[in-house]
Short mmCIF file of C-alpha atoms in Angstrom, two decimals:
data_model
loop_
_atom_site.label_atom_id
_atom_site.label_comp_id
_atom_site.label_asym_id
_atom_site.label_seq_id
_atom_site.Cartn_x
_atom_site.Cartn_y
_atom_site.Cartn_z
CA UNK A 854 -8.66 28.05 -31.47
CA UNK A 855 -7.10 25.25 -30.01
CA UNK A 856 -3.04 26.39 -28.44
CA UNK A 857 -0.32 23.76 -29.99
CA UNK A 858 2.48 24.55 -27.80
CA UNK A 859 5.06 22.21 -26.66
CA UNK A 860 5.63 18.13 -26.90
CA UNK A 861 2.69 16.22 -28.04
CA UNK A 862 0.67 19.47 -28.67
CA UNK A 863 -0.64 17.88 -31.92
CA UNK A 864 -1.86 14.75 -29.86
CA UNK A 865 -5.50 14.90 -28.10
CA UNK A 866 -5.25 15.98 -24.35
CA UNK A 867 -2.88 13.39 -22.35
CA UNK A 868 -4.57 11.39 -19.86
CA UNK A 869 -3.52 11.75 -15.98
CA UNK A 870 -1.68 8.01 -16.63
CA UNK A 871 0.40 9.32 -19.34
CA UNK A 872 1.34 12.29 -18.35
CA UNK A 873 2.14 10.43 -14.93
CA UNK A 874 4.06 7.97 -17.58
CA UNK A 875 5.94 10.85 -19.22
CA UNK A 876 6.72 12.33 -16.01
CA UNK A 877 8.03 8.53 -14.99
CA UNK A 878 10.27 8.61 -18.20
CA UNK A 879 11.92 12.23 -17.28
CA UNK A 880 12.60 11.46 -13.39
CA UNK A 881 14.36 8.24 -14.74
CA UNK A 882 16.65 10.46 -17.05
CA UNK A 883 17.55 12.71 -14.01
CA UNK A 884 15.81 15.46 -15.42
CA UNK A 885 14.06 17.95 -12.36
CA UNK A 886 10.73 18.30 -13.49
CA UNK A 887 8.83 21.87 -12.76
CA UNK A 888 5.28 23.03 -13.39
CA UNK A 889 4.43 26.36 -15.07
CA UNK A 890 1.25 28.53 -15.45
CA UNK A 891 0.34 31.12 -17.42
CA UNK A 892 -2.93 32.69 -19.05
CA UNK A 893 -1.32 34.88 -21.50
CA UNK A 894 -1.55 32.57 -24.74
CA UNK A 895 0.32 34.49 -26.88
CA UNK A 896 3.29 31.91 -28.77
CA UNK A 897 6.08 34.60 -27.90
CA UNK A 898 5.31 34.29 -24.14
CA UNK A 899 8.58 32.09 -22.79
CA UNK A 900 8.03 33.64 -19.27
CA UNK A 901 5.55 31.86 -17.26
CA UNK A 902 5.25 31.64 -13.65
CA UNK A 903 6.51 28.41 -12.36
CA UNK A 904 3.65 26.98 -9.56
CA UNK A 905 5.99 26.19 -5.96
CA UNK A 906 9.66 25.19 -6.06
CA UNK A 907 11.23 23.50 -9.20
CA UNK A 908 11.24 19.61 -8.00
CA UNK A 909 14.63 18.36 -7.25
CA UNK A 910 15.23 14.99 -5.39
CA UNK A 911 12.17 13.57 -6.47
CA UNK A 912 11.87 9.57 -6.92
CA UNK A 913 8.39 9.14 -7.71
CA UNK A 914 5.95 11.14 -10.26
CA UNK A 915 2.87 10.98 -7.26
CA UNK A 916 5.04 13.72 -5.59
CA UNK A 917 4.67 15.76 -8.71
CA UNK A 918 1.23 14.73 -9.87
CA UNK A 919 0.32 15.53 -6.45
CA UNK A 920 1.50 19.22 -6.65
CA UNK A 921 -0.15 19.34 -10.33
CA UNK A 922 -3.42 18.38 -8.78
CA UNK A 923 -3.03 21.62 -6.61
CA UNK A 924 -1.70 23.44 -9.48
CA UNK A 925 -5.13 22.57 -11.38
CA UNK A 926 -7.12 23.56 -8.48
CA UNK A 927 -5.36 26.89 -7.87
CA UNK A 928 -4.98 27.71 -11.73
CA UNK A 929 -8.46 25.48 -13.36
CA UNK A 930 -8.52 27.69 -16.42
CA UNK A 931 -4.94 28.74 -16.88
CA UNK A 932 -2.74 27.24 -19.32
CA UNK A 933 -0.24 24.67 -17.11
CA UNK A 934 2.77 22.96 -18.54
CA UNK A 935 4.92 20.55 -16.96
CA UNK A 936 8.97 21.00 -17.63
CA UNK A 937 11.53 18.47 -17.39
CA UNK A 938 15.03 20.08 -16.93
CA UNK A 939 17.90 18.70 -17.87
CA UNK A 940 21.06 19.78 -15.17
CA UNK A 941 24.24 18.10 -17.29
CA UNK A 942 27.04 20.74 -17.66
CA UNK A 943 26.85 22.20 -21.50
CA UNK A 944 22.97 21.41 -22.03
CA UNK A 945 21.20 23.09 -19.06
CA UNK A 946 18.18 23.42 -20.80
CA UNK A 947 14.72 21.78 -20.85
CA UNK A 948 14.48 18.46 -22.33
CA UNK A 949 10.64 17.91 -22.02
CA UNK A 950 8.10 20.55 -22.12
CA UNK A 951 4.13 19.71 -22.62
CA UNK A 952 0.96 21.72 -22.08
CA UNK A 953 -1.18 19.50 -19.27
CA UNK A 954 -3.80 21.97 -18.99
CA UNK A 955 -6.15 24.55 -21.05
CA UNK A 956 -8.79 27.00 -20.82
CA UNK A 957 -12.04 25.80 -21.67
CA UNK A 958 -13.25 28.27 -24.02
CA UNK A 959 -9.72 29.92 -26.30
CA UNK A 960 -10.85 32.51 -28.66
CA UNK A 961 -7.90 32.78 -30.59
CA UNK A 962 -6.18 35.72 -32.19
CA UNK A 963 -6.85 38.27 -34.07
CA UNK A 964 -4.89 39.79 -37.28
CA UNK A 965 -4.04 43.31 -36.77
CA UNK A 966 -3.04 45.79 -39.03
CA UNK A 967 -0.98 48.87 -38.96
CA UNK A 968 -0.42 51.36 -41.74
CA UNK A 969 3.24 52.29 -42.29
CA UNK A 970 5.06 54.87 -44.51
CA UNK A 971 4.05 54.75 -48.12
CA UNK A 972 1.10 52.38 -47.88
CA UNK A 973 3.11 49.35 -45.97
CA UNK A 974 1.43 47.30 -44.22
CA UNK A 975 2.72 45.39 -41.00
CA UNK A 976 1.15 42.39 -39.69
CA UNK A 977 1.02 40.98 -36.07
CA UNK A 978 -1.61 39.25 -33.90
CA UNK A 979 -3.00 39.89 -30.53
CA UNK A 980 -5.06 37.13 -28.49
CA UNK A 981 -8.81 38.22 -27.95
CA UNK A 982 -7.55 36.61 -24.22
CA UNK A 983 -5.79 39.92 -23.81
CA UNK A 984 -8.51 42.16 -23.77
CA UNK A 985 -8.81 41.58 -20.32
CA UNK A 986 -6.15 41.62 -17.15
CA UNK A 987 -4.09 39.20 -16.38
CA UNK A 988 -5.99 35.97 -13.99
CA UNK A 989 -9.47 37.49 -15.77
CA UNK A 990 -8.89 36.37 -18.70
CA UNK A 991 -10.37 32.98 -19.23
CA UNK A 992 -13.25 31.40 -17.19
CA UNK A 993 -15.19 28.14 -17.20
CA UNK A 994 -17.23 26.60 -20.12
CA UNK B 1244 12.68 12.79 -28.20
CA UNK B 1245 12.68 9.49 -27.13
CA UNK B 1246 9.67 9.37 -24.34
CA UNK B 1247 7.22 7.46 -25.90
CA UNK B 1248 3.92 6.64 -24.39
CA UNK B 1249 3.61 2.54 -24.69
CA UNK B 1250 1.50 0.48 -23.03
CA UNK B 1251 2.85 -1.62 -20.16
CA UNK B 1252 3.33 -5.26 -20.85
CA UNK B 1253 0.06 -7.05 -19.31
CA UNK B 1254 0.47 -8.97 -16.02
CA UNK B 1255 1.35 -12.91 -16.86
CA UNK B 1256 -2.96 -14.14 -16.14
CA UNK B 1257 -3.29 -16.68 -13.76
CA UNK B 1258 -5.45 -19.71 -13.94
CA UNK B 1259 -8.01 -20.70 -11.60
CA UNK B 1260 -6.71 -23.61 -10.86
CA UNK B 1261 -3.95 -24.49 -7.57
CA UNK B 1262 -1.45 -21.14 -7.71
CA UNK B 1263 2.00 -21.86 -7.10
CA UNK B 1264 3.32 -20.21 -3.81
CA UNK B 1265 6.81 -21.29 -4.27
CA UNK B 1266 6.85 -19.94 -7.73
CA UNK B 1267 5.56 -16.29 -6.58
CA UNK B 1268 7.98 -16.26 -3.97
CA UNK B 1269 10.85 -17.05 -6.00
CA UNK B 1270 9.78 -14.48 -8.42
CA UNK B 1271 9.06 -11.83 -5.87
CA UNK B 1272 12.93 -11.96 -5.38
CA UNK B 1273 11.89 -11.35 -1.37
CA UNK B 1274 13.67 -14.93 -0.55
CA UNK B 1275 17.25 -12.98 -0.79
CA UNK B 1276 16.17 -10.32 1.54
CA UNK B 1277 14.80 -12.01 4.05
CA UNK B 1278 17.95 -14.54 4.10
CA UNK B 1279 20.40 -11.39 4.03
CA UNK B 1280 18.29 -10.26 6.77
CA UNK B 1281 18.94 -13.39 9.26
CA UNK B 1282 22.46 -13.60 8.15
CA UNK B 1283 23.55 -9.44 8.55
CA UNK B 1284 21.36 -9.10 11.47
CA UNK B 1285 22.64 -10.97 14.65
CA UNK B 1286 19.59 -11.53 17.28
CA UNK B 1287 16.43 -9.60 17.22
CA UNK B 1288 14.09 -12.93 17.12
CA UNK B 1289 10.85 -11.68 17.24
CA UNK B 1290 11.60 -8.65 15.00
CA UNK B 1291 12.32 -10.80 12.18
CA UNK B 1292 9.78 -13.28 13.02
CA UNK B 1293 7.16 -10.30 12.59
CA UNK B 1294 9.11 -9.23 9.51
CA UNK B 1295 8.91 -12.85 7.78
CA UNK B 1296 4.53 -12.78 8.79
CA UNK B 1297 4.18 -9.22 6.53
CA UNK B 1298 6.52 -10.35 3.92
CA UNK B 1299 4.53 -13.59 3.63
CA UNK B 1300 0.97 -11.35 4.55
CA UNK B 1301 1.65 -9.63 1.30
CA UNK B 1302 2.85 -12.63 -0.75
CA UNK B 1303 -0.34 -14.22 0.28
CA UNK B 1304 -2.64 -10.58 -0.63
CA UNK B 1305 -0.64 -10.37 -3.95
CA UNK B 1306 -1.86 -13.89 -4.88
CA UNK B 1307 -5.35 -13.70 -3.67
CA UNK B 1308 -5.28 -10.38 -5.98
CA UNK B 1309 -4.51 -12.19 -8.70
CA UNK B 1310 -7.86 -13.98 -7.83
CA UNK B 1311 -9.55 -11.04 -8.09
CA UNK B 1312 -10.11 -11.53 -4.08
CA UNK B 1313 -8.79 -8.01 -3.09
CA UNK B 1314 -9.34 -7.18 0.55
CA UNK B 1315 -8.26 -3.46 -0.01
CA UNK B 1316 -4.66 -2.30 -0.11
CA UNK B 1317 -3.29 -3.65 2.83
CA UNK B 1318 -1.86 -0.89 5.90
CA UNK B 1319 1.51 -0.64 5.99
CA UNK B 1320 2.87 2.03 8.16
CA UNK B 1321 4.94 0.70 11.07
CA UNK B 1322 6.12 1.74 14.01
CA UNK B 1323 9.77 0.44 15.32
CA UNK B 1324 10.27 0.71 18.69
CA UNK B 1325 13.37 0.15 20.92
CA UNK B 1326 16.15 1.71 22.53
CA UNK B 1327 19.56 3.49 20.62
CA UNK B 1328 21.40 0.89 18.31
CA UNK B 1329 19.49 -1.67 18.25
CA UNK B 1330 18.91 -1.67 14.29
CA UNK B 1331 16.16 0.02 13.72
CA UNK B 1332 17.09 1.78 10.90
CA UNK B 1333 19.09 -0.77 9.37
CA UNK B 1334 15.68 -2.59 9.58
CA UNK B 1335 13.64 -0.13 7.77
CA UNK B 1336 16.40 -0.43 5.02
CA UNK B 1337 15.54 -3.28 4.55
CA UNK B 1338 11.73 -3.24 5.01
CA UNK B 1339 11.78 -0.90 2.10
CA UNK B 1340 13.31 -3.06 -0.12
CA UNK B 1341 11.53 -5.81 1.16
CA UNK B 1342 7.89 -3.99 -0.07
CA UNK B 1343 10.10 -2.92 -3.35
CA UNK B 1344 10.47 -6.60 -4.22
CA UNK B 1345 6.47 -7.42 -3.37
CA UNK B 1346 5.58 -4.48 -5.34
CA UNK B 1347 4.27 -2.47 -2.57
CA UNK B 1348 5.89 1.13 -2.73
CA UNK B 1349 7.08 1.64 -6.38
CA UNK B 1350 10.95 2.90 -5.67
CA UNK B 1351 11.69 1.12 -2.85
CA UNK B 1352 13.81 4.09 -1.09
CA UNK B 1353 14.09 5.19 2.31
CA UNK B 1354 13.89 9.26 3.13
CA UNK B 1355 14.91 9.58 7.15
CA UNK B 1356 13.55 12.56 8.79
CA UNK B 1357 14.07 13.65 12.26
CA UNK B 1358 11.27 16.56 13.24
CA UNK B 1359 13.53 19.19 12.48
CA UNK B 1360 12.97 18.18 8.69
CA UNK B 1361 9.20 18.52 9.14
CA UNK B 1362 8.22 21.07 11.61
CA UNK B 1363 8.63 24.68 10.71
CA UNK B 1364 10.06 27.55 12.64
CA UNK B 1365 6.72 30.43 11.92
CA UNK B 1366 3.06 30.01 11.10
CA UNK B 1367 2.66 28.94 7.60
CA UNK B 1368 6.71 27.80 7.33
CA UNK B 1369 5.31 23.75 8.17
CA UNK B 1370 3.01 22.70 5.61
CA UNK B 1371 5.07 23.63 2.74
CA UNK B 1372 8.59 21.53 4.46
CA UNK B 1373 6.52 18.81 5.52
CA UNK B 1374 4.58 18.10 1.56
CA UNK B 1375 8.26 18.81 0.52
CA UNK B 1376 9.57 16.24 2.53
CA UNK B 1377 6.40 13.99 1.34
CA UNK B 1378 6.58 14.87 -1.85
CA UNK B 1379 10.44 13.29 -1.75
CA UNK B 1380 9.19 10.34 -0.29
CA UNK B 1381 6.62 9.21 -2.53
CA UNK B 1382 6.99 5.67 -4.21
CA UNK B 1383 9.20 5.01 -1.17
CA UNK B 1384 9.68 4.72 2.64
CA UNK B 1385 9.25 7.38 4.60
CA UNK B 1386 11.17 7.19 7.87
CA UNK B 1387 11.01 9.66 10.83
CA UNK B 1388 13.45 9.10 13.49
CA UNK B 1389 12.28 9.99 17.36
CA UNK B 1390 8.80 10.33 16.16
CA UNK B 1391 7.83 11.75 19.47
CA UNK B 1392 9.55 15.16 19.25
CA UNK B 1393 6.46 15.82 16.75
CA UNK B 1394 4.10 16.08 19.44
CA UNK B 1395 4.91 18.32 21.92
CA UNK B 1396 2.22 18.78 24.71
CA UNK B 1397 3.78 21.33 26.89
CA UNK B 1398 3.54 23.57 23.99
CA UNK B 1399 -0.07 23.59 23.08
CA UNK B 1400 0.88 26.16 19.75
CA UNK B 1401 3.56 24.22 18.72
CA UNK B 1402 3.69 23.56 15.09
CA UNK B 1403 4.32 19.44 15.40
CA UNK B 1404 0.73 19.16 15.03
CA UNK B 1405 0.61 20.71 12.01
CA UNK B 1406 2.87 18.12 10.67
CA UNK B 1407 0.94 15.28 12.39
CA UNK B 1408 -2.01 16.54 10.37
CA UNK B 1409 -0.64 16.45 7.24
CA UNK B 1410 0.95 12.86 7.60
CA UNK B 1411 -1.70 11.30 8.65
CA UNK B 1412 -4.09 12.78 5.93
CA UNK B 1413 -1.35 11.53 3.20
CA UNK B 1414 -1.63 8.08 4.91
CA UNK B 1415 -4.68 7.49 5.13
CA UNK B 1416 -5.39 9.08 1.10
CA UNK B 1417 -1.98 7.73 -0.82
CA UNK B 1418 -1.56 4.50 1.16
CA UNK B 1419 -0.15 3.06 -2.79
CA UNK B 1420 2.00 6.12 -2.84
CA UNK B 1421 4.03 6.18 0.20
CA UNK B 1422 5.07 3.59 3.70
CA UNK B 1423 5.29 5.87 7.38
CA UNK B 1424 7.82 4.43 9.56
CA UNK B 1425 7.86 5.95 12.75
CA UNK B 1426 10.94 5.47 15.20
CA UNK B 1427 11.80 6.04 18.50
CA UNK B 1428 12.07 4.58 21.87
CA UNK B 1429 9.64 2.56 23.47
CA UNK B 1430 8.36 4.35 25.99
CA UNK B 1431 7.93 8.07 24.62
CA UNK B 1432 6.57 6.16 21.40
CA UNK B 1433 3.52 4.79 23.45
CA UNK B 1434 2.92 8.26 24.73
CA UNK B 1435 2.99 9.90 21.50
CA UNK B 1436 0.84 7.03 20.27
CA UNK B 1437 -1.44 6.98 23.22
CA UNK B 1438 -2.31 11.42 22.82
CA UNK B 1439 -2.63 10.73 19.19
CA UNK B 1440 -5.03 7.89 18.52
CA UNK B 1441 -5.47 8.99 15.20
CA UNK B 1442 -2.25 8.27 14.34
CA UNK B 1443 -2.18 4.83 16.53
CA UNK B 1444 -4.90 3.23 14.66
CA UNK B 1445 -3.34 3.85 11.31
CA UNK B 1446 -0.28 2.17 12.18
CA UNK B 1447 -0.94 -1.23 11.39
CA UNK B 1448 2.42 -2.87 13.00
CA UNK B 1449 3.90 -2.00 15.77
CA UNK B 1450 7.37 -4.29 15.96
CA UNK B 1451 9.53 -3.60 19.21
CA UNK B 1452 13.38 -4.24 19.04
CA UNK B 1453 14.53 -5.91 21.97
CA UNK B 1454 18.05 -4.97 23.26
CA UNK B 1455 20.82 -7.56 22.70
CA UNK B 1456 22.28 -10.04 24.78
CA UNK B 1457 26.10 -9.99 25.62
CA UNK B 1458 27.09 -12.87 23.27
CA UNK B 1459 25.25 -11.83 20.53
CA UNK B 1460 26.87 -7.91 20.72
CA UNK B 1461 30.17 -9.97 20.75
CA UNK B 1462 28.79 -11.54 17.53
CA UNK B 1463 27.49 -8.08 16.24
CA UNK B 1464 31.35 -7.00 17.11
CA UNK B 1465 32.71 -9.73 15.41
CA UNK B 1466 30.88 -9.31 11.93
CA UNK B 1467 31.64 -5.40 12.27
CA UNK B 1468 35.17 -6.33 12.74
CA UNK B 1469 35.04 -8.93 9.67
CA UNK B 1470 33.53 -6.06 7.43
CA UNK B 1471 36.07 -3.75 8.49
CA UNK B 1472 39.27 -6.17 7.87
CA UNK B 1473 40.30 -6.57 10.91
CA UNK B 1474 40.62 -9.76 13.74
CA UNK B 1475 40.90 -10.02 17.22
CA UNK B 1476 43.65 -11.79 18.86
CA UNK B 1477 42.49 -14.19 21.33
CA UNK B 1478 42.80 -12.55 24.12
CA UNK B 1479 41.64 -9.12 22.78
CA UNK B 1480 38.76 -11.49 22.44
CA UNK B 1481 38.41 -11.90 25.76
CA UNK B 1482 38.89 -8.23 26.43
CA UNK B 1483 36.37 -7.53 24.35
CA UNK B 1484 33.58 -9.50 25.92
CA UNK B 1485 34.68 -8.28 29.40
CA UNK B 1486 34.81 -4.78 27.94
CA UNK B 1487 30.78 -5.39 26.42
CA UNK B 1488 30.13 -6.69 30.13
CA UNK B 1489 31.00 -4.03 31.90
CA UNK B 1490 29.96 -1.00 29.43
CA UNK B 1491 26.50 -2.80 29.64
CA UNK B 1492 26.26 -1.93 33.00
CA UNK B 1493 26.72 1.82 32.39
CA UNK B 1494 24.51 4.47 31.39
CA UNK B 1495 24.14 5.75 27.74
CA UNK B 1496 24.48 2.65 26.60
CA UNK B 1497 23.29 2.45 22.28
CA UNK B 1498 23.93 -1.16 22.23
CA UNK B 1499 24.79 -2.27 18.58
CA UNK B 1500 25.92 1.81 18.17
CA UNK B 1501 28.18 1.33 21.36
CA UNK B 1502 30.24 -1.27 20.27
CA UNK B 1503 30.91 0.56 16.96
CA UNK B 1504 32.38 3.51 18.64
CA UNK B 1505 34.17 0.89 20.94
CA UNK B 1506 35.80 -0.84 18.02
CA UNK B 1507 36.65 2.79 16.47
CA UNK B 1508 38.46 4.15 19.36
CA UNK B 1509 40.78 0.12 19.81
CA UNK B 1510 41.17 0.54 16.39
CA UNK B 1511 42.58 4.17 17.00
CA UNK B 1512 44.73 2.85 19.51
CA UNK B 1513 45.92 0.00 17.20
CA UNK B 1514 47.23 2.88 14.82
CA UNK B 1515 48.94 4.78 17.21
CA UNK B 1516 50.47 1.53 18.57
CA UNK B 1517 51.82 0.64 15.48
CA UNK B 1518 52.76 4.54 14.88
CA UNK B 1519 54.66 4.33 17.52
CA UNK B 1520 57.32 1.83 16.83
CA UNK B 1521 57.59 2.90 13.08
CA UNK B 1522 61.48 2.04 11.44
CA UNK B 1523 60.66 -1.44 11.92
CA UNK B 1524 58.62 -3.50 9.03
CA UNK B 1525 55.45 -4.33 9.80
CA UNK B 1526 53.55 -7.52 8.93
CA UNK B 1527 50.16 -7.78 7.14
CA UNK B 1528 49.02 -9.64 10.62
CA UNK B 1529 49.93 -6.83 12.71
CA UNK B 1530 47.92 -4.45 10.69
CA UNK B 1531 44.91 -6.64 10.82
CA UNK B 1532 44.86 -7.71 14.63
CA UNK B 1533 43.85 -5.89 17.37
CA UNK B 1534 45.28 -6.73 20.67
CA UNK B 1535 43.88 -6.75 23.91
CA UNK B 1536 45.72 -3.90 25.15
CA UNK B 1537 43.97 -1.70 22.37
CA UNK B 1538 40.82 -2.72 24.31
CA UNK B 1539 42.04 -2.34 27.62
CA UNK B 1540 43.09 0.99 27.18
CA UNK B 1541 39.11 1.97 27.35
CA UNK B 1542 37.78 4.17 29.95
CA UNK B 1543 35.45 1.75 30.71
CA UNK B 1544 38.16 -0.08 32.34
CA UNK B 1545 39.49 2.48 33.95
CA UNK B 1546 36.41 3.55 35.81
CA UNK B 1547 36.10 -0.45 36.89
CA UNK B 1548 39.49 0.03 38.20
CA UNK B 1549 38.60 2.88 40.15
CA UNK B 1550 35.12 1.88 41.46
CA UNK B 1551 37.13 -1.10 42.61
CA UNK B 1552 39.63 0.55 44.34
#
């Protein structure tokens, strides 16, 4: 089961030139743009571990694609997103957020069950990722 | 959200037939550098003679590109050589822009580094500051000031190698993504050079900046003074090329550097002069001249006056 998370997450994969583009477009709004792994795929996960330093002063996206290309090598079946952060007083927030990398193989979630008081039923999902310790959990195709 | 992937508007094709030169310089934009170049900087011939050959090398690679006659992204890190004040980064400045304008580094701005920028202080503290600083660079100019401190062979664990290492694999792999200027007097410079050949044969020019002559530091002085609003009166003139005469002759002289500091401390002077004799008005003239006893009151001439006695 394919992860929609983020910008373009209902586009196909973005190539290395546009997500070099996109990261173009966010350095030119003064955004600080940040990479983040993570292999828990769970939707509710906000924390993930950001890969080095968030990148201030940067002019040109080959610094950043550069460290992305380590990310990838480091991380090859973790998800990785790339942030753009926007610093102006009263948004201080992220501006840009897409997924620019993906397990292989995502097995989805399962729909689990519990029995309350007086026959309820509550409803939640767990990944079939999870089964398995965090940096296990996914491997190549 | 308003970052939209769109193509890039396709390159204007070119014909086979004659290509206009004139017309890709004009376009290139280059034309205003190199003329702001030979009128802000006084002297250094043959530094901007070697400037004008790369600026028209690359004019001349970008058109044969068009041809589909690519000979391989030209090399482009430098090495400026030369003693203290003599423009060298003033130079690289411009250089950057100058490859901005031919398309040859994407951003077209300059990061200066000294060594303390790149080298770390522990084991393992060096790669990470020197990718940083790298990383900052990229689409730009990367320029590292007194180059030579990198290599340090009295110290055969020092960490400046480290650093060396890492440059010189990001020049030779992302020679589109980044321009290494390195700096530094001449003679270190060719030592540095000559223990790391590596690094020697991947510096394609090598342009040395020769010190200047008397009149044209008086010149140098002269524009300084114009871009600072003030004038020299005629015999403060005089001073002044005396005062470049004899500071010449003595030792930490920084040439272009020099004659800043010179014209800082007579225009301290100048203040205090006119501090001095507040209560009455002052004209717009007086404010705006120096006078040859604000030079005069140097050291330099002082020490003359002693040496003499």
């Amino acid at each position: 089961m394919r992860i929609t998370q983020g910008t373009f997450s209902f586009l196909p994969e973005l190539s290395d030139e546009q997500i070099r583009r996109q990261i173009e477009y966010s350095l030119e709004q003064g955004w600080a743009v940040s990479i983040e792994y993570t292999d828990d795929p769970h939707p509710r996960n906000t924390y993930w571990e950001m890969f080095g330093m968030p990148m201030f002063d940067i002019r040109d996206a080959a610094g950043i694609l550069g460290e992305l290309a380590s990310c990838r090598k480091t991380f090859p079946y973790h998800y990785i997103k790339v942030n753009a952060f926007d610093a102006t007083r009263g948004r201080e927030s992220l501006r840009l957020s897409f997924l620019v990398n993906r397990p292989p193989r995502e097995p989805g979630f399962a729909l689990v069950r519990q029995e309350g008081a007086g026959r309820a039923l509550r409803y939640t999902t767990r990944a079939y990722a999870d089964d398995r310790p965090e940096g296990e959990r996914y491997s190549g195709p | 959200m308003s970052a939209v992937i769109e193509p890039q508007p396709a390159a204007e094709p070119l014909g086979t037939g004659p290509l206009d030169l004139e017309a890709a310089y004009r376009q290139s934009q280059v034309a205003e550098v190199l003329e702001g170049l030979e009128r802000d900087l006084i002297g250094l011939l043959p530094v901007k003679s070697r400037i004008r050959d790369i600026a028209a090398l690359l004019l001349i690679d970008k058109l044969r590109s068009t041809l589909g006659l690519g000979a391989g992204a030209p090399a482009l890190h430098m090495s400026f050589t030369g003693n203290p004040g003599t423009g060298k980064t003033t130079v690289a400045l411009r250089m950057a822009e100058i490859l901005h304008r031919l398309g040859y580094v994407r951003k077209g701005h300059l990061v200066a580094v000294t060594r303390d920028d790149l080298v770390g202080q522990y084991i393992g503290h060096t790669a990470p500051k020197t990718r940083e600083v790298l990383k900052r660079a990229m689409g730009g100019v990367l320029f590292i000031d007194e180059a030579y401190y990198l290599y340090r062979p009295e110290n055969e664990r020092d960490y400046g190698q480290e650093a060396i290492e890492i440059l010189l694999q990001v020049m030779e792999n992302q020679r589109e993504d980044l321009v290494v200027i390195f700096a530094g007097y001449k003679q270190r410079m060719d030592t540095f050079f000559h223990s790391n050949p590596g690094l020697s044969s991947r510096v394609a020019h090598h342009i040395d900046f020769p010190d200047y002559s008397c009149d044209e530091l008086l010149a140098i002085a002269h524009l300084m003074l114009e871009q600072m609003h003030y004038q020299l009166s005629p015999a403060a003139d005089g001073a002044l090329r005396e005062y470049i005469e004899l500071r010449r002759a003595q030792p930490h002289f920084a040439n272009a550097r020099s004659i800043r500091n010179a014209l800082d401390r007579a225009r301290l002077r100048q203040a205090s002069r006119l501090f001095e004799r507040r209560g009455k008005p002052i004209s717009r003239d007086e404010l705006v001249t120096i006078e040859a006893a604000d030079i005069r009151a140097s050291r330099v001439f002082a020490e003359e006056r002693a040496h003499g006695h």
